[in-house]
Coordinates of C-alpha atoms and ligand atoms in Angstrom, one line a residue:
M28 CA 0.0 0.0 0.0
D29 CA 1.3 3.5 -0.9
A30 CA 1.4 6.2 1.7
T31 CA 1.7 10.0 1.2
C32 CA 4.7 10.9 3.2
G33 CA 4.9 14.6 3.1
V34 CA 5.5 17.8 1.2
R35 CA 8.7 18.5 -0.7
K36 CA 9.6 22.2 -1.0
K37 CA 11.3 23.3 -4.3
K38 CA 11.7 27.0 -5.3
G39 CA 8.9 28.1 -3.0
R40 CA 6.4 25.5 -4.3
E41 CA 5.1 22.7 -2.2
L42 CA 5.0 19.3 -3.9
P43 CA 3.5 16.2 -2.3
F44 CA 5.4 13.0 -2.6
K45 CA 4.7 9.4 -1.8
I46 CA 7.0 6.6 -0.8
A47 CA 5.9 3.2 -2.1
S48 CA 6.1 0.2 0.3
P49 CA 8.7 -2.4 -0.7
N50 CA 6.2 -4.8 -2.3
S51 CA 4.0 -2.2 -4.0
S52 CA 3.5 -2.4 -7.7
A53 CA 1.8 1.0 -8.0
T54 CA 4.8 3.3 -8.8
P55 CA 4.3 4.6 -12.3
Y56 CA 7.0 7.3 -12.7
F57 CA 10.6 7.7 -11.4
F58 CA 12.4 5.7 -8.8
W59 CA 14.6 7.5 -6.3
A60 CA 16.3 5.9 -3.4
I61 CA 16.2 8.0 -0.2
N62 CA 16.7 7.0 3.4
K63 CA 19.0 4.2 2.2
S64 CA 19.8 3.2 5.8
D65 CA 16.3 1.8 6.2
A66 CA 16.4 -1.7 4.9
R67 CA 12.6 -1.9 4.7
Y68 CA 12.5 0.6 1.9
R69 CA 15.2 -0.6 -0.4
P70 CA 14.7 0.3 -3.1
L71 CA 12.5 3.1 -1.9
R72 CA 10.4 4.6 -4.6
I73 CA 9.0 8.1 -4.8
T74 CA 6.0 8.6 -7.1
F75 CA 6.9 11.8 -9.0
P76 CA 4.1 13.9 -10.4
P77 CA 4.1 14.5 -14.1
Y78 CA 5.5 18.0 -13.4
F79 CA 8.9 16.5 -12.9
C80 CA 8.8 14.5 -16.0
L81 CA 8.1 17.6 -18.1
R82 CA 10.7 19.6 -16.2
Y83 CA 13.5 17.1 -16.7
F84 CA 12.6 16.5 -20.3
S85 CA 12.6 20.2 -21.2
S86 CA 16.0 20.6 -19.5
F87 CA 17.4 17.7 -21.5
F88 CA 16.3 19.2 -24.8
F89 CA 17.6 22.6 -23.8
Y90 CA 21.1 21.1 -23.2
L91 CA 20.9 19.2 -26.5
Q92 CA 20.2 22.4 -28.4
Q93 CA 23.2 24.1 -26.7
F94 CA 25.5 21.3 -27.7
R95 CA 24.3 21.4 -31.3
K96 CA 25.0 25.1 -31.5
T97 CA 28.7 24.6 -30.7
K98 CA 29.2 22.5 -33.9
P99 CA 30.6 24.3 -37.0
S100 CA 27.8 24.7 -39.5
Y101 CA 29.7 23.3 -42.5
Q102 CA 32.2 20.5 -43.2
T103 CA 34.4 20.9 -46.2
S104 CA 37.9 19.7 -47.1
M105 CA 39.2 23.1 -46.1
G106 CA 38.2 23.1 -42.4
T107 CA 37.9 25.8 -39.8
V108 CA 39.7 25.2 -36.5
V109 CA 37.6 25.7 -33.5
D110 CA 39.3 26.9 -30.3
S111 CA 38.7 24.0 -28.0
S112 CA 39.4 26.1 -24.9
N113 CA 36.5 28.2 -26.0
Q114 CA 33.9 25.5 -26.5
G115 CA 30.4 26.1 -25.3
A116 CA 27.3 28.1 -26.2
G117 CA 28.2 31.2 -28.3
S118 CA 31.9 30.2 -28.8
L119 CA 33.4 31.4 -32.1
P120 CA 35.8 29.6 -34.4
T121 CA 39.2 31.2 -35.0
N122 CA 38.4 31.0 -38.7
K123 CA 41.8 29.5 -39.7
K124 CA 41.3 27.6 -43.0
V125 CA 43.6 24.6 -43.2
S126 CA 44.2 21.7 -45.5
V127 CA 44.9 18.4 -43.8
I128 CA 46.2 15.1 -44.9
F129 CA 46.0 12.1 -42.5
V130 CA 49.0 9.8 -42.6
L131 CA 48.2 6.4 -41.4
G132 CA 49.7 2.9 -41.4
G133 CA 50.9 0.3 -38.9
P134 CA 53.6 1.1 -36.2
G135 CA 56.9 1.2 -38.0
S136 CA 55.5 1.4 -41.5
G137 CA 57.6 4.5 -42.2
K138 CA 55.0 7.3 -41.6
G139 CA 57.5 9.6 -39.8
T140 CA 60.3 8.9 -42.3
Q141 CA 58.1 9.8 -45.3
C142 CA 56.5 12.8 -43.7
A143 CA 60.0 14.3 -43.3
N144 CA 60.5 13.9 -47.1
I145 CA 57.0 15.4 -47.9
V146 CA 57.8 18.4 -45.6
E147 CA 61.0 19.0 -47.5
N148 CA 59.5 18.7 -51.0
F149 CA 55.9 19.9 -50.7
G150 CA 55.9 22.6 -47.9
Y151 CA 53.6 20.8 -45.4
T152 CA 54.0 21.0 -41.7
H153 CA 54.3 17.6 -40.0
L154 CA 52.3 17.0 -36.9
S155 CA 52.8 13.6 -35.3
A156 CA 50.1 12.7 -32.7
G157 CA 52.6 10.4 -31.0
D158 CA 55.3 13.1 -30.8
L159 CA 52.8 15.6 -29.4
L160 CA 51.7 13.1 -26.7
R161 CA 55.3 12.3 -25.8
A162 CA 56.0 16.1 -25.6
E163 CA 53.0 16.4 -23.3
I164 CA 54.5 13.8 -21.0
K165 CA 57.8 15.6 -20.9
S166 CA 56.2 18.9 -20.1
G167 CA 55.0 17.5 -16.8
S168 CA 51.4 18.1 -17.6
E169 CA 48.7 16.7 -15.3
N170 CA 47.8 14.2 -18.1
G171 CA 51.4 13.0 -18.4
T172 CA 51.1 9.9 -16.2
M173 CA 47.9 8.8 -17.9
I174 CA 49.4 9.3 -21.4
S175 CA 52.6 7.5 -20.5
N176 CA 50.8 4.5 -19.1
M177 CA 48.6 4.2 -22.1
I178 CA 51.5 4.4 -24.5
K179 CA 53.4 1.8 -22.6
E180 CA 50.3 -0.5 -22.9
G181 CA 50.0 0.3 -26.6
K182 CA 46.6 1.8 -26.0
I183 CA 45.0 4.8 -27.6
V184 CA 44.8 8.0 -25.5
P185 CA 41.3 9.6 -25.2
S186 CA 40.5 11.7 -28.2
E187 CA 39.9 14.8 -26.1
V188 CA 43.5 15.0 -25.1
T189 CA 45.0 14.3 -28.5
I190 CA 42.7 16.6 -30.4
K191 CA 43.5 19.5 -28.0
L192 CA 47.2 19.1 -28.7
L193 CA 46.6 18.9 -32.5
Q194 CA 44.3 22.0 -32.4
R195 CA 46.9 24.0 -30.5
A196 CA 49.7 23.0 -32.8
I197 CA 47.6 23.9 -35.9
Q198 CA 46.6 27.3 -34.4
E199 CA 50.1 28.2 -33.3
N200 CA 51.6 27.4 -36.7
G201 CA 51.7 29.9 -39.5
N202 CA 51.3 27.2 -42.2
D203 CA 47.9 26.2 -43.6
K204 CA 48.9 22.7 -44.9
F205 CA 49.3 19.9 -42.4
L206 CA 50.3 16.3 -42.4
I207 CA 48.7 14.7 -39.4
D208 CA 50.7 11.5 -38.7
G209 CA 49.2 8.7 -36.6
F210 CA 45.8 10.2 -36.3
P211 CA 42.9 9.2 -36.3
R212 CA 43.8 5.9 -34.7
N213 CA 40.3 4.8 -34.0
E214 CA 36.7 5.6 -34.8
E215 CA 36.4 7.8 -31.7
N216 CA 39.4 9.8 -32.8
R217 CA 38.0 10.3 -36.3
A218 CA 34.4 11.3 -35.3
A219 CA 35.6 13.6 -32.5
F220 CA 38.1 15.4 -34.6
E221 CA 35.6 16.0 -37.4
S222 CA 32.9 17.1 -35.0
V223 CA 35.2 19.4 -33.0
T224 CA 37.2 21.0 -35.8
G225 CA 34.9 20.6 -38.8
I226 CA 38.0 19.4 -40.8
E227 CA 37.8 16.6 -43.3
P228 CA 41.1 15.4 -44.7
E229 CA 41.9 16.1 -48.4
F230 CA 42.9 12.5 -48.5
V231 CA 44.5 9.7 -46.4
L232 CA 48.0 8.5 -47.2
F233 CA 48.1 4.9 -46.1
F234 CA 51.5 3.1 -45.7
D235 CA 50.8 -0.6 -46.2
C236 CA 53.5 -2.8 -44.7
P237 CA 53.6 -6.5 -43.6
E238 CA 53.8 -7.0 -39.8
E239 CA 57.1 -8.9 -39.9
E240 CA 58.8 -6.0 -41.7
M241 CA 57.3 -3.4 -39.3
E242 CA 58.4 -5.5 -36.3
R243 CA 62.0 -5.7 -37.7
R244 CA 62.1 -1.9 -38.2
L245 CA 60.7 -1.1 -34.7
L246 CA 63.1 -3.4 -33.0
G247 CA 66.0 -1.7 -34.9
R248 CA 64.8 1.9 -34.4
N249 CA 67.0 2.6 -31.4
Q250 CA 65.4 5.9 -30.5
G251 CA 64.9 4.9 -26.8
R252 CA 61.1 4.8 -27.1
E253 CA 59.5 2.9 -24.2
D254 CA 57.0 1.3 -26.6
D255 CA 59.6 -0.2 -29.0
N256 CA 59.8 -3.5 -27.1
I257 CA 58.3 -6.8 -28.3
D258 CA 55.5 -6.9 -25.8
T259 CA 54.2 -3.4 -26.5
I260 CA 54.8 -3.8 -30.3
R261 CA 52.5 -6.8 -30.4
K262 CA 49.8 -4.9 -28.5
R263 CA 50.2 -1.9 -30.9
F264 CA 49.8 -4.3 -33.9
K265 CA 46.6 -5.7 -32.3
V266 CA 45.2 -2.2 -31.8
F267 CA 46.1 -1.2 -35.3
L268 CA 44.2 -4.2 -36.8
E269 CA 41.2 -3.9 -34.5
S270 CA 40.8 -0.1 -34.2
S271 CA 42.9 1.7 -36.9
L272 CA 42.2 -0.4 -40.0
P273 CA 38.4 0.3 -39.8
V274 CA 39.2 4.0 -40.0
I275 CA 41.2 3.4 -43.1
E276 CA 38.3 1.3 -44.5
Y277 CA 35.9 4.2 -43.7
Y278 CA 37.9 6.6 -45.7
N279 CA 38.4 4.1 -48.5
S280 CA 34.7 3.8 -48.9
K281 CA 34.7 7.6 -49.5
G282 CA 37.4 7.2 -52.1
K283 CA 39.9 9.1 -50.0
V284 CA 42.7 6.6 -49.5
R285 CA 46.0 6.7 -51.4
K286 CA 47.7 3.4 -50.6
I287 CA 51.5 3.1 -50.8
D288 CA 53.5 -0.1 -50.7
A289 CA 55.6 0.7 -47.7
A290 CA 57.7 -2.5 -47.7
K291 CA 60.1 -1.2 -50.3
P292 CA 63.3 0.8 -49.5
V293 CA 62.8 4.4 -48.4
G294 CA 63.7 6.0 -51.7
E295 CA 61.3 3.8 -53.7
V296 CA 58.5 4.5 -51.2
F297 CA 59.0 8.2 -51.6
E298 CA 58.8 7.9 -55.4
A299 CA 55.3 6.5 -54.9
V300 CA 54.5 9.3 -52.4
K301 CA 55.6 11.9 -54.9
A302 CA 53.2 10.5 -57.5
V303 CA 50.4 11.1 -55.0
F304 CA 51.4 14.7 -54.3
A305 CA 52.4 15.8 -57.8
P306 CA 48.8 16.4 -58.9
T307 CA 48.2 18.6 -55.8
V308 CA 51.2 20.8 -56.7
E309 CA 50.0 21.1 -60.3
K310 CA 46.5 22.1 -59.0
V311 CA 48.1 24.9 -56.9
A312 CA 50.4 26.1 -59.8
A313 CA 47.5 26.2 -62.3
Ligands
LIG10 N1 61.1 2.0 -46.3 C1 61.9 1.6 -45.2 N2 62.7 0.6 -45.3 C2 63.5 0.3 -44.2 N3 63.5 0.9 -43.0 C3 62.6 2.0 -42.9 C4 61.8 2.4 -44.0 N4 61.1 3.4 -43.6 C5 61.4 3.7 -42.3 N5 62.3 2.8 -41.9 C6 62.9 2.7 -40.6 O1 62.0 2.1 -39.8 C7 61.9 2.7 -38.5 C8 60.4 3.1 -38.3 O2 60.2 4.2 -39.2 P1 59.2 5.4 -38.8 O3 59.7 5.9 -37.5 O4 59.2 6.3 -39.9 O5 57.9 4.6 -38.7 P2 56.4 5.1 -38.2 O6 55.4 4.5 -39.0 O7 56.5 6.6 -38.0 O8 56.4 4.5 -36.7 P3 55.5 4.8 -35.4 O9 54.1 4.7 -35.9 O10 55.9 3.7 -34.5 O11 55.9 6.2 -35.0 C9 62.9 3.8 -38.5 O12 64.1 3.3 -37.9 C10 63.1 4.1 -39.9 O13 64.4 4.6 -40.2
LIG11 N1 46.1 9.3 -32.2 C1 47.0 8.7 -31.4 C2 48.3 8.6 -31.7 C3 49.2 8.0 -30.9 N2 48.8 7.6 -29.7 C4 49.7 6.9 -28.7 C5 49.5 5.4 -28.8 C6 50.7 5.0 -29.7 O1 51.1 3.7 -29.5 C7 51.7 6.0 -29.2 C8 52.8 6.2 -30.2 O2 52.3 6.8 -31.4 P1 53.2 6.8 -32.8 O3 54.4 7.7 -32.5 O4 53.6 5.4 -33.0 O5 52.3 7.3 -33.9 O6 51.0 7.2 -29.0 C9 47.4 7.7 -29.3 O7 47.0 7.3 -28.2 N3 46.6 8.3 -30.2

């Protein structure tokens, strides 16, 4: 049997509430546990009047609307960078138009090596997500330990952290052409970056390389990276297959992937890369 228990005061209004007895089935609206110390009433249920339903639903839709307002209103290949520290209702983009190429491929496929060649020959700025995260650890930031642990485990750092670093690097750089290396690493990275910045890549440069070759290269890299040990390397391969390849497949279905055979020697790989970039240079010159 339900009993009316009293009157709840909210913003000067008096609202009656009921607590249902433990075996009552007459509780049509919300459930709210109060007085948890009393075992007879676990779970205790308050019958909320429809007023509360309306109130909470309208608040929910209000917040939904505010969230939608923070998204850029267009998505083109030349994106606008939104200032992430300025997110929220009424925030304004910095209006920097940039051209972005995502550089993807397994660990050790040669992304960084080829990005250095592209920078030298085609005037892009190279932003490596991994390098930005490692610099963040070194800077002694509050996220440093979390990032360091995730990298040692071969895991992917939450998008929010990586995107902030990428945005800052883009905004602080005078160039408007960027190679973003090692990002997006999973579907969450991809969707969050697109939603926060409004940037879609011109295309995705994908370095395709067999695992045995990548493993050999990583074990011989000798740059003192904590994740270049066989245990972490295997974990990184697994994450690449399970989380990163689907992102490449997504862009492939949009006709945006330029696949390079990365198993060849450095010079030969770069010849293939040049063939991809040559038409973009001709387009600019024309
Ligand atoms: N085509 C190649 N043939 C042989 N060795 C290569 C080739 N490309 C790169 N390497 C070497 O392999 C190692 C890994 O290359 P690189 O750092 O460019 O890979 P990456 O894809 O950026 O790796 P990660 O994702 O782990 O940062 C380096 O020691 C590099 O000198
Ligand atoms: N989008 C990214 C890129 C990198 N990381 C972390 C996890 C990687 O194993 C590590 C090293 O990256 P690399 O230098 O190999 O590109 O950095 C990430 O979490 N998210």
